[in-house]
Amino acid sequence: MEIKVAHTENPKKNMLTLFYQFRELGLLFFIILLCIGVQMRNPSFLTGENILDLATNTSILVILSLGMMIVLITRGIDLSIGAVIALSGMLTAQLVAANPSINPLLCLLFGTIIGSVCGIVIGLLIARVGLLPIIATLALMNIFRGLTFLVSDGEWVSSYQMSKGFVALAGGSFLGINHLIWVAVFFCLVFFYFLNYTRTGRQIYAVGSNPQSAAVSGIKQSRILLLVYTIMGGLSGLCGVLWVSKFASAQGDTASGYELTVIAACILGGVSIAGGSGKLGGVLLGAILLGILNNALPLLNVSPFWQNGIQGFIILLAVIVNSIVKRRVDRTHSLRRAG
Amino acid sequence: MEQEKQTYQPRTLETQLPFSWKRLFFQWEWMLLLILVAVLLFGSYVSPYFLNYPSLRDGTMVFLDKAIIVFPMAMIMIMRDIDISVGSTVALSSVVMASLYTTAGLPMEVAIVACLVTGAVCGLINGLLIVKFKELSAVIVTLGTMILYRGIAYIILEDQAAGGFPEWFGFFGWGYVFGIPFLLIVFAALAIVFGILMHQTTFGRKVFAIGNNPTASRFSGVRVDRIKVIVFMLAGLLAAITAIFLTSRMGSTRPNIATMYELDIIAMAALGGVSTAGGKGRILGVVIAVFIIGYLQYGLGLINMPSQLFLIIVGALLILSVAIPKLGSMIKRK
Amino acid sequence: MLNEFVLELEGITKAFPGVKALDNMQFQLKKGEIHALMGENGAGKSTFIKIITGVHEPTEGDMYLFGEKISFKNPNDAEKMGIAAIYQHVTSYPDLSVTENIFMNHEIRHPTWKTLNWREMHKQARELLCELGSSIDPKAQMNTLSVAQQQIIEIAKAISTKAKIIIMDEPTAALTARESEELYRITEKLRDEGTSIIFISHRFEDMYRLASRVTVLRDSKNIGTWNVDEISNDKLIVAMVGREINQIFPDKKMSAGDTVLEVKSLSNLGDFEDISFSVKSGEILGMTGLVGAGRTEVCQAIFGITRFEKGEILLDGSPVKSRSPQEAMQNGIGYLAEDRLEQGLVVNWSIEKNITLANLSELSSYTWLHRAKEKEQAKTFGEKVQIKATSIFDTVHSLSGGNQQKVAVAKLLTKDLKVILLDEPTKGVDIGAKAAIYEIVRQLAEAGYAVLFVSSEMPEILGMSDRILVMKEGRIAAEFVNRGVTQEMILEAAMGEEPVQKKSG
Amino acid sequence: PESNGASGNTDDGPKKYAFVFKNTGNPYGEKMQEGFESAVKELGGEVILRSPDQPTAEGQIQIIEQLITQKVDVIAVAGNDPDALEPALKKARDQGIKVLSVDSAVNADSRDIHVNQANPERIGRVQIEAVSEMIGGEGQIAVLSATSQATNQNEWIEWMKKELEKEEYKNIELVKVAYGDDLRDKSVSETEALLKSYPDLKAIIAPTTVGIAAAGKVLTDKGLEGEVALTGLGLPSEMATYIESGVSPWMYLWNPIDVGKAAAYTAYELGEGNISGELEEKVDLRDLGEVEVVEDGEGAQIMLGDPFKFDKENIDEWKDVY
Ligand SMILES: Nc1ncnc2c1ncn2[C@@H]1O[C@H](COP(=O)(O)OP(=O)(O)OP(=O)(O)O)[C@@H](O)[C@H]1O
Ligand SMILES: Nc1ncnc2c1ncn2[C@@H]1O[C@H](COP(=O)(O)OP(=O)(O)OP(=O)(O)O)[C@@H](O)[C@H]1O
Ligand SMILES: [Mg+2]
Ligand SMILES: [Mg+2]
């Protein structure tokens, strides 16, 4: 008298499911292949120095991708992050220029707060007023970018106006490893914990996976949305400070268009735009893949004109393959359901 | 049984609605018209150069080129999709046209046809990908093709400029017919064509049906996929027309033209009352919105307002235009 | 006496904009009883449940739990008070694991760190599932499971909250007979442990098998509560429907003509297998079976929405292949979708636009739409099916369910069809409108259409059909000519494992 | 003064001088506009400063249209594209508006004259001379440019290559021209790639502000000061840190304020009809001296002096200026 659990062990189907569940492995495999290829063309690729450089240059992308991942999981999108980076970077740089003695960590806090405020505005528009994320963030991207130009009055803040301590935020290293890498690792750990071991983290998935069920389980959707956009904003603000510190210069057009890179990293990492799914490991690999492309294309002497095309092609390819795999897996499931 | 029978009494359905002032005036278009008048008044107030025929006429040439794409974009948004690759499509079609003329030495007429074909093919690819891979949303597909199309443009022209078109090609962007800019005439013609297409033909009706309920549309015999592909193709085609006008206005082209056009276009459509949740919108509103944004920008330009302020104004306008109806219904609910 | 009732509801009313889903509802639930809740579609059963679980707040009325007055602001409150529900429509998180689905929002956390204790959750999930006699892997992703398995997870979820009251809203709807049997066992076990259970079902056998008391809802009102062993089938039906059933069916005038539609061993792996039947012009072929038997899939395959792997469809004797609804309609096949709101109608459109949607090409020349013709057609067909509305410009949204259904039927009539597939045409429709729809369906048959009439409701199948097909788990289990057929015969065909076994067992 | 053309501006108010830079938010352009504004004010004209928010030709065309409508007398433009502005500027000229380009030239048909911030030949050659001095006339060097479409940079790089052909530089090898697109992150990646692909690299020439600052940052972070020399063209404010630290022993730039002023004086002379852009005319640049109109391809231009050298000695006084 047991309920027939149609869990028939069919090795072929299960392989596919396994592949789907650990799609990250495929990405990892791809990355390894890519690395080998690049290494054969230019032996300075897999040197300690280059790997550290690569990691340093990819750190900001990683941090932002984490935020974008949770936004995408809730079925949203945030196109304003490039503008938030510029705004927080510019304001922080101006703060530093005006008070050179200010504690660099305070700057980080300052930038994060600015970013969070931007995020809260977005979150309120989406969660409370009910605007579509793409429209709301598109509009705010314009507004934040315009504000950045207004507050800077077209001027830049240059390295000589920044205190040593501030530049060391992103330039310095600890145990021979750049601060940025430490920050990225820190956020990866925090997100890993947050997404997997806290109730709120799981609720983010729940809201994205099935908003109606979330509602009947008593999860407050608007609160989760607000939280998610605030986190994204806060991370963007933080990255704005890091960006400015890393390049020791703040400009009005900082990180223009960077949101697309971040979204691309997430999609490569298997985050579904339809919400509900996305893993930290995948996003990390997605960001690393883009980081490697950025690092390797100059090393390979790839014509700069091909870089856009290659990037677009890889993104499309990745999402299409992903969708085909998913389709096959779903088909397997429906068959199994019937069987 | 007696009771039951009552429901079987022949019942008639009115086919004429009684006239209602409320229905006549309770329309987003009136609101837009009001805004447009306000913009015109504002323009003439702040600048002495604004409110006269040559100025208003030539002012349109500044913004109408990209506004051409707003029509198919409105259709796409009505179908609950979005196309962010149109700017790249403009660039790619323009680059294809220019390089066929300059490097391949083909006649300009052929190059123009090639431009239109390129745009349509770009749209077709978008449409097919969206229809064939339903799991991917239009955002993702067009995000990818946006990078890809521009990438191809870069590969073709390698950051060189291509130009030196024949004299007559300049007519598209700069010419007048009976004292009216050719661009304005084309825009008006397209507005009429799309107005009819959207509101007077079965095709438009089906587009609205898809936007309101894609499943029910399919079940009612609407060929949803085919219509989607056609509309995305139209977007590509009109992007190519924009490319012709833009290239004509610039006299030469580069792979980096028309960056961020999609943004302005989406803003125009949204302001024009195209519901981003799908299913609603009118060409008339979109046309008025184009002129609102265009003349606002033009007027602010005439008083030499810094361009970054304009970014803020368009952003705020976009948010307000989509938020006000929502806020209204939010208050009503309370 | 204080503790006799675990849960008491006093005069609960719930009004949605335009609809009163519950009207002055009284209800009492005893400790350790299984209380069946019955009533027609749209009677307000699900709404009632959602009030108890705090998803909706009642417009009026009081609720008492163990004698104490309570009011829930959201589902969390109800859950904390020991009320859990299995909703009618499976409310799972497809992207998350089984464990997470079970423990969502009442996760087990580390006492001091407040981190989620996955190991413990997986362990408990495994134990729960084991208790329910299932070996589903707690780490499996939800969307890899079958509907029945998902149903089990929902039950496990309810049990995991250690609820004192569990509400099951049509849990057997998607289950096979064998799976239902297992569910009965679990439910009884829970009852024996002292849990009170509210059990909603359209199946009489569920009620007879499980419940000790039954409450009937009709038109948002509580009609009465009876002890199950004291009430007869007929009385229950009268309570549910409000009148004796055979009144509302039009008279049959057998006038079948030639065979129009013939389906030959249609198969699609996983959905249906070896489906063969034929319908004659002027004939109503009833098709019934339990929910999930695959009737919708068969209809949709004939209508070109879904594919089929094997088989043949003949129309007037010649094979047709419809790859899309559009082609099917051209071939002369029409389909009235089961899910009116999702698949049948564009609800925020006017009656006019809905009626003409399928027939736009005939109302236009070179795609130019003739408005006058459109209005005329909408009026003609709208009046033909007797839509209760003032003008053709009323939005479908504002119509009652029955009238919405009439709009969908009118849409079909605009096409030049030979065969009409009606998938649950009376689902969620009030009794008056039902009678009207029956009348329309009969008129269609008399006008020479071949009609396939799919329904889960026995009385209407018996009352309407000339012949009856019974589907079971994707196959045709039986075919009857509707003369002297009884509900029992159909049920046996639809549910029985193997008829032989059943007799001997 | 000659006739102003058909729609000439007959109103008696002060003449209107418009300056269109490449984009907003560029301090180099802001300074140029500052110089332009102050000089025009001093001469008693009305100033209009405009730039699009993105460095695109489309944006500049829009602005030029609006300037035509406002009936300005002179338009000075730093072109985002040498050719794409031609139709718009032609229209302006047809209406009697004088057009000059500054900093980045537009093609000869669309302008009356070009104000060249410095002699491009000298800009190119001087950087090779500098690099040679820094590395002792021997070793590999690389160029980190802006985008490969940047006409200025390309012209300078051509001159650098010509200069390198000289016998005295036979031991210097130009290994690569990399493009950082004037983006910080890309310039950093490109610099890092240069350093790794050419371990023996002795110097980097970056004739663009973003590029040279990004390269300076990379060399600083990697502690390559003294090993890889850096020079090029950059804003003193952006480069102050790296010049003071010695990462870049010195670099060059002209004074954008002066370029703006020169543009203003030229615009004034054009507007007043004192010059018409013929070769060998003399242009009075007030305190910047008098220069002669010389040939530039098919067009005419005036050139300011050699680029100015910024080193440890003088960087301090300039870093706050621009
Ligand atoms: N959120 C809502 N907004 C408006 N009306 C609603 C809402 N939920 C339910 N209704 C209406 O309330 C009535 C009762 O619905 P309910 O779902 O409770 O019926 P039910 O008895 O569960 O029917 P079924 O047997 O089909 O499940 C229906 O007319 C339905 O349309
Ligand atoms: N709620 C559901 N969600 C997902 N799958 C379902 C659901 N209900 C049924 N199914 C599955 O769909 C298949 C056929 O269901 P279908 O709805 O076609 O049957 P039906 O006989 O038409 O039932 P209904 O009475 O609902 O019309 C079955 O394999 C069943 O397991
Ligand atoms: Mg229900
Ligand atoms: Mg069904």
mmCIF file with all atom_site columns, C-alpha atoms in Angstrom, chain A residues 83-190:
data_model
loop_
_atom_site.group_PDB
_atom_site.id
_atom_site.type_symbol
_atom_site.label_atom_id
_atom_site.label_alt_id
_atom_site.label_comp_id
_atom_site.label_asym_id
_atom_site.label_entity_id
_atom_site.label_seq_id
_atom_site.pdbx_PDB_ins_code
_atom_site.Cartn_x
_atom_site.Cartn_y
_atom_site.Cartn_z
_atom_site.occupancy
_atom_site.B_iso_or_equiv
_atom_site.pdbx_formal_charge
_atom_site.auth_seq_id
_atom_site.auth_comp_id
_atom_site.auth_asym_id
_atom_site.auth_atom_id
_atom_site.pdbx_PDB_model_num
ATOM 1   C CA . ALA A 1 83  ? 24.719 55.164 -12.594 1.00 0.00 ? 83  ALA A CA 1
ATOM 2   C CA . VAL A 1 84  ? 24.591 54.412 -8.868  1.00 0.00 ? 84  VAL A CA 1
ATOM 3   C CA . ILE A 1 85  ? 28.260 53.471 -8.963  1.00 0.00 ? 85  ILE A CA 1
ATOM 4   C CA . ALA A 1 86  ? 29.079 56.780 -10.612 1.00 0.00 ? 86  ALA A CA 1
ATOM 5   C CA . LEU A 1 87  ? 26.952 58.796 -8.204  1.00 0.00 ? 87  LEU A CA 1
ATOM 6   C CA . SER A 1 88  ? 28.273 57.212 -5.038  1.00 0.00 ? 88  SER A CA 1
ATOM 7   C CA . GLY A 1 89  ? 31.828 57.236 -6.375  1.00 0.00 ? 89  GLY A CA 1
ATOM 8   C CA . MET A 1 90  ? 31.639 60.891 -7.259  1.00 0.00 ? 90  MET A CA 1
ATOM 9   C CA . LEU A 1 91  ? 30.070 61.981 -3.969  1.00 0.00 ? 91  LEU A CA 1
ATOM 10  C CA . THR A 1 92  ? 32.548 59.953 -1.968  1.00 0.00 ? 92  THR A CA 1
ATOM 11  C CA . ALA A 1 93  ? 35.477 61.302 -3.950  1.00 0.00 ? 93  ALA A CA 1
ATOM 12  C CA . GLN A 1 94  ? 34.254 64.818 -3.353  1.00 0.00 ? 94  GLN A CA 1
ATOM 13  C CA . LEU A 1 95  ? 33.951 64.053 0.320   1.00 0.00 ? 95  LEU A CA 1
ATOM 14  C CA . VAL A 1 96  ? 37.520 62.797 0.370   1.00 0.00 ? 96  VAL A CA 1
ATOM 15  C CA . ALA A 1 97  ? 38.775 65.784 -1.586  1.00 0.00 ? 97  ALA A CA 1
ATOM 16  C CA . ALA A 1 98  ? 37.128 68.120 0.869   1.00 0.00 ? 98  ALA A CA 1
ATOM 17  C CA . ASN A 1 99  ? 38.272 66.217 4.004   1.00 0.00 ? 99  ASN A CA 1
ATOM 18  C CA . PRO A 1 100 ? 41.501 64.420 3.151   1.00 0.00 ? 100 PRO A CA 1
ATOM 19  C CA . SER A 1 101 ? 41.826 63.191 6.710   1.00 0.00 ? 101 SER A CA 1
ATOM 20  C CA . ILE A 1 102 ? 38.571 61.296 6.711   1.00 0.00 ? 102 ILE A CA 1
ATOM 21  C CA . ASN A 1 103 ? 38.787 57.641 7.643   1.00 0.00 ? 103 ASN A CA 1
ATOM 22  C CA . PRO A 1 104 ? 38.665 55.524 4.483   1.00 0.00 ? 104 PRO A CA 1
ATOM 23  C CA . LEU A 1 105 ? 36.300 53.052 6.083   1.00 0.00 ? 105 LEU A CA 1
ATOM 24  C CA . LEU A 1 106 ? 33.919 55.900 6.716   1.00 0.00 ? 106 LEU A CA 1
ATOM 25  C CA . CYS A 1 107 ? 34.058 56.570 2.985   1.00 0.00 ? 107 CYS A CA 1
ATOM 26  C CA . LEU A 1 108 ? 32.995 53.013 2.320   1.00 0.00 ? 108 LEU A CA 1
ATOM 27  C CA . LEU A 1 109 ? 30.104 53.483 4.672   1.00 0.00 ? 109 LEU A CA 1
ATOM 28  C CA . PHE A 1 110 ? 29.202 56.798 3.079   1.00 0.00 ? 110 PHE A CA 1
ATOM 29  C CA . GLY A 1 111 ? 29.140 55.327 -0.414  1.00 0.00 ? 111 GLY A CA 1
ATOM 30  C CA . THR A 1 112 ? 27.159 52.327 0.741   1.00 0.00 ? 112 THR A CA 1
ATOM 31  C CA . ILE A 1 113 ? 24.568 54.557 2.333   1.00 0.00 ? 113 ILE A CA 1
ATOM 32  C CA . ILE A 1 114 ? 24.210 56.625 -0.815  1.00 0.00 ? 114 ILE A CA 1
ATOM 33  C CA . GLY A 1 115 ? 23.797 53.483 -2.859  1.00 0.00 ? 115 GLY A CA 1
ATOM 34  C CA . SER A 1 116 ? 21.270 52.091 -0.398  1.00 0.00 ? 116 SER A CA 1
ATOM 35  C CA . VAL A 1 117 ? 19.203 55.236 -0.603  1.00 0.00 ? 117 VAL A CA 1
ATOM 36  C CA . CYS A 1 118 ? 19.168 54.920 -4.392  1.00 0.00 ? 118 CYS A CA 1
ATOM 37  C CA . GLY A 1 119 ? 18.191 51.282 -3.953  1.00 0.00 ? 119 GLY A CA 1
ATOM 38  C CA . ILE A 1 120 ? 15.383 52.126 -1.559  1.00 0.00 ? 120 ILE A CA 1
ATOM 39  C CA . VAL A 1 121 ? 13.936 54.584 -4.051  1.00 0.00 ? 121 VAL A CA 1
ATOM 40  C CA . ILE A 1 122 ? 13.973 51.889 -6.725  1.00 0.00 ? 122 ILE A CA 1
ATOM 41  C CA . GLY A 1 123 ? 12.601 49.314 -4.309  1.00 0.00 ? 123 GLY A CA 1
ATOM 42  C CA . LEU A 1 124 ? 9.712  51.541 -3.275  1.00 0.00 ? 124 LEU A CA 1
ATOM 43  C CA . LEU A 1 125 ? 8.799  52.265 -6.863  1.00 0.00 ? 125 LEU A CA 1
ATOM 44  C CA . ILE A 1 126 ? 8.805  48.583 -7.699  1.00 0.00 ? 126 ILE A CA 1
ATOM 45  C CA . ALA A 1 127 ? 7.441  47.030 -4.516  1.00 0.00 ? 127 ALA A CA 1
ATOM 46  C CA . ARG A 1 128 ? 4.986  49.672 -3.453  1.00 0.00 ? 128 ARG A CA 1
ATOM 47  C CA . VAL A 1 129 ? 3.957  51.598 -6.550  1.00 0.00 ? 129 VAL A CA 1
ATOM 48  C CA . GLY A 1 130 ? 4.203  48.484 -8.680  1.00 0.00 ? 130 GLY A CA 1
ATOM 49  C CA . LEU A 1 131 ? 6.299  49.756 -11.585 1.00 0.00 ? 131 LEU A CA 1
ATOM 50  C CA . LEU A 1 132 ? 7.958  47.198 -13.781 1.00 0.00 ? 132 LEU A CA 1
ATOM 51  C CA . PRO A 1 133 ? 11.590 46.832 -12.739 1.00 0.00 ? 133 PRO A CA 1
ATOM 52  C CA . ILE A 1 134 ? 12.897 47.459 -16.229 1.00 0.00 ? 134 ILE A CA 1
ATOM 53  C CA . ILE A 1 135 ? 11.048 50.745 -16.620 1.00 0.00 ? 135 ILE A CA 1
ATOM 54  C CA . ALA A 1 136 ? 11.716 52.003 -13.117 1.00 0.00 ? 136 ALA A CA 1
ATOM 55  C CA . THR A 1 137 ? 15.426 51.287 -13.226 1.00 0.00 ? 137 THR A CA 1
ATOM 56  C CA . LEU A 1 138 ? 15.748 52.645 -16.745 1.00 0.00 ? 138 LEU A CA 1
ATOM 57  C CA . ALA A 1 139 ? 14.291 55.945 -15.638 1.00 0.00 ? 139 ALA A CA 1
ATOM 58  C CA . LEU A 1 140 ? 16.350 56.084 -12.470 1.00 0.00 ? 140 LEU A CA 1
ATOM 59  C CA . MET A 1 141 ? 19.489 55.250 -14.399 1.00 0.00 ? 141 MET A CA 1
ATOM 60  C CA . ASN A 1 142 ? 18.912 58.494 -16.317 1.00 0.00 ? 142 ASN A CA 1
ATOM 61  C CA . ILE A 1 143 ? 18.193 60.407 -13.165 1.00 0.00 ? 143 ILE A CA 1
ATOM 62  C CA . PHE A 1 144 ? 21.186 59.129 -11.191 1.00 0.00 ? 144 PHE A CA 1
ATOM 63  C CA . ARG A 1 145 ? 23.509 59.721 -14.114 1.00 0.00 ? 145 ARG A CA 1
ATOM 64  C CA . GLY A 1 146 ? 22.202 63.235 -14.519 1.00 0.00 ? 146 GLY A CA 1
ATOM 65  C CA . LEU A 1 147 ? 22.606 63.880 -10.804 1.00 0.00 ? 147 LEU A CA 1
ATOM 66  C CA . THR A 1 148 ? 26.206 62.731 -10.980 1.00 0.00 ? 148 THR A CA 1
ATOM 67  C CA . PHE A 1 149 ? 26.980 65.278 -13.662 1.00 0.00 ? 149 PHE A CA 1
ATOM 68  C CA . LEU A 1 150 ? 25.167 67.927 -11.687 1.00 0.00 ? 150 LEU A CA 1
ATOM 69  C CA . VAL A 1 151 ? 27.020 67.367 -8.442  1.00 0.00 ? 151 VAL A CA 1
ATOM 70  C CA . SER A 1 152 ? 30.371 67.152 -10.191 1.00 0.00 ? 152 SER A CA 1
ATOM 71  C CA . ASP A 1 153 ? 29.686 70.079 -12.494 1.00 0.00 ? 153 ASP A CA 1
ATOM 72  C CA . GLY A 1 154 ? 31.646 68.278 -15.154 1.00 0.00 ? 154 GLY A CA 1
ATOM 73  C CA . GLU A 1 155 ? 34.806 68.086 -13.089 1.00 0.00 ? 155 GLU A CA 1
ATOM 74  C CA . TRP A 1 156 ? 36.668 64.972 -12.129 1.00 0.00 ? 156 TRP A CA 1
ATOM 75  C CA . VAL A 1 157 ? 38.221 64.213 -8.808  1.00 0.00 ? 157 VAL A CA 1
ATOM 76  C CA . SER A 1 158 ? 41.815 63.220 -9.401  1.00 0.00 ? 158 SER A CA 1
ATOM 77  C CA . SER A 1 159 ? 44.244 61.078 -7.539  1.00 0.00 ? 159 SER A CA 1
ATOM 78  C CA . TYR A 1 160 ? 46.181 63.933 -5.990  1.00 0.00 ? 160 TYR A CA 1
ATOM 79  C CA . GLN A 1 161 ? 42.988 65.052 -4.276  1.00 0.00 ? 161 GLN A CA 1
ATOM 80  C CA . MET A 1 162 ? 42.575 61.650 -2.673  1.00 0.00 ? 162 MET A CA 1
ATOM 81  C CA . SER A 1 163 ? 44.244 60.658 0.515   1.00 0.00 ? 163 SER A CA 1
ATOM 82  C CA . LYS A 1 164 ? 46.712 57.770 0.524   1.00 0.00 ? 164 LYS A CA 1
ATOM 83  C CA . GLY A 1 165 ? 44.433 55.856 2.802   1.00 0.00 ? 165 GLY A CA 1
ATOM 84  C CA . PHE A 1 166 ? 41.518 56.208 0.450   1.00 0.00 ? 166 PHE A CA 1
ATOM 85  C CA . VAL A 1 167 ? 43.456 55.022 -2.573  1.00 0.00 ? 167 VAL A CA 1
ATOM 86  C CA . ALA A 1 168 ? 44.752 52.128 -0.497  1.00 0.00 ? 168 ALA A CA 1
ATOM 87  C CA . LEU A 1 169 ? 41.180 50.937 0.018   1.00 0.00 ? 169 LEU A CA 1
ATOM 88  C CA . ALA A 1 170 ? 41.257 49.249 -3.345  1.00 0.00 ? 170 ALA A CA 1
ATOM 89  C CA . GLY A 1 171 ? 44.947 49.542 -4.150  1.00 0.00 ? 171 GLY A CA 1
ATOM 90  C CA . GLY A 1 172 ? 46.444 48.063 -1.018  1.00 0.00 ? 172 GLY A CA 1
ATOM 91  C CA . SER A 1 173 ? 46.882 44.437 -0.270  1.00 0.00 ? 173 SER A CA 1
ATOM 92  C CA . PHE A 1 174 ? 46.787 42.145 2.710   1.00 0.00 ? 174 PHE A CA 1
ATOM 93  C CA . LEU A 1 175 ? 48.927 38.998 2.776   1.00 0.00 ? 175 LEU A CA 1
ATOM 94  C CA . GLY A 1 176 ? 49.950 39.837 -0.768  1.00 0.00 ? 176 GLY A CA 1
ATOM 95  C CA . ILE A 1 177 ? 46.394 39.746 -1.952  1.00 0.00 ? 177 ILE A CA 1
ATOM 96  C CA . ASN A 1 178 ? 44.583 42.836 -3.040  1.00 0.00 ? 178 ASN A CA 1
ATOM 97  C CA . HIS A 1 179 ? 41.910 44.210 -0.718  1.00 0.00 ? 179 HIS A CA 1
ATOM 98  C CA . LEU A 1 180 ? 39.337 43.976 -3.480  1.00 0.00 ? 180 LEU A CA 1
ATOM 99  C CA . ILE A 1 181 ? 39.759 40.232 -3.619  1.00 0.00 ? 181 ILE A CA 1
ATOM 100 C CA . TRP A 1 182 ? 39.274 40.016 0.110   1.00 0.00 ? 182 TRP A CA 1
ATOM 101 C CA . VAL A 1 183 ? 36.145 42.133 -0.138  1.00 0.00 ? 183 VAL A CA 1
ATOM 102 C CA . ALA A 1 184 ? 34.781 39.956 -2.916  1.00 0.00 ? 184 ALA A CA 1
ATOM 103 C CA . VAL A 1 185 ? 35.535 36.798 -0.962  1.00 0.00 ? 185 VAL A CA 1
ATOM 104 C CA . PHE A 1 186 ? 33.920 38.321 2.082   1.00 0.00 ? 186 PHE A CA 1
ATOM 105 C CA . PHE A 1 187 ? 30.748 39.087 0.167   1.00 0.00 ? 187 PHE A CA 1
ATOM 106 C CA . CYS A 1 188 ? 30.694 35.664 -1.410  1.00 0.00 ? 188 CYS A CA 1
ATOM 107 C CA . LEU A 1 189 ? 30.776 34.129 2.058   1.00 0.00 ? 189 LEU A CA 1
ATOM 108 C CA . VAL A 1 190 ? 28.159 36.520 3.376   1.00 0.00 ? 190 VAL A CA 1
#
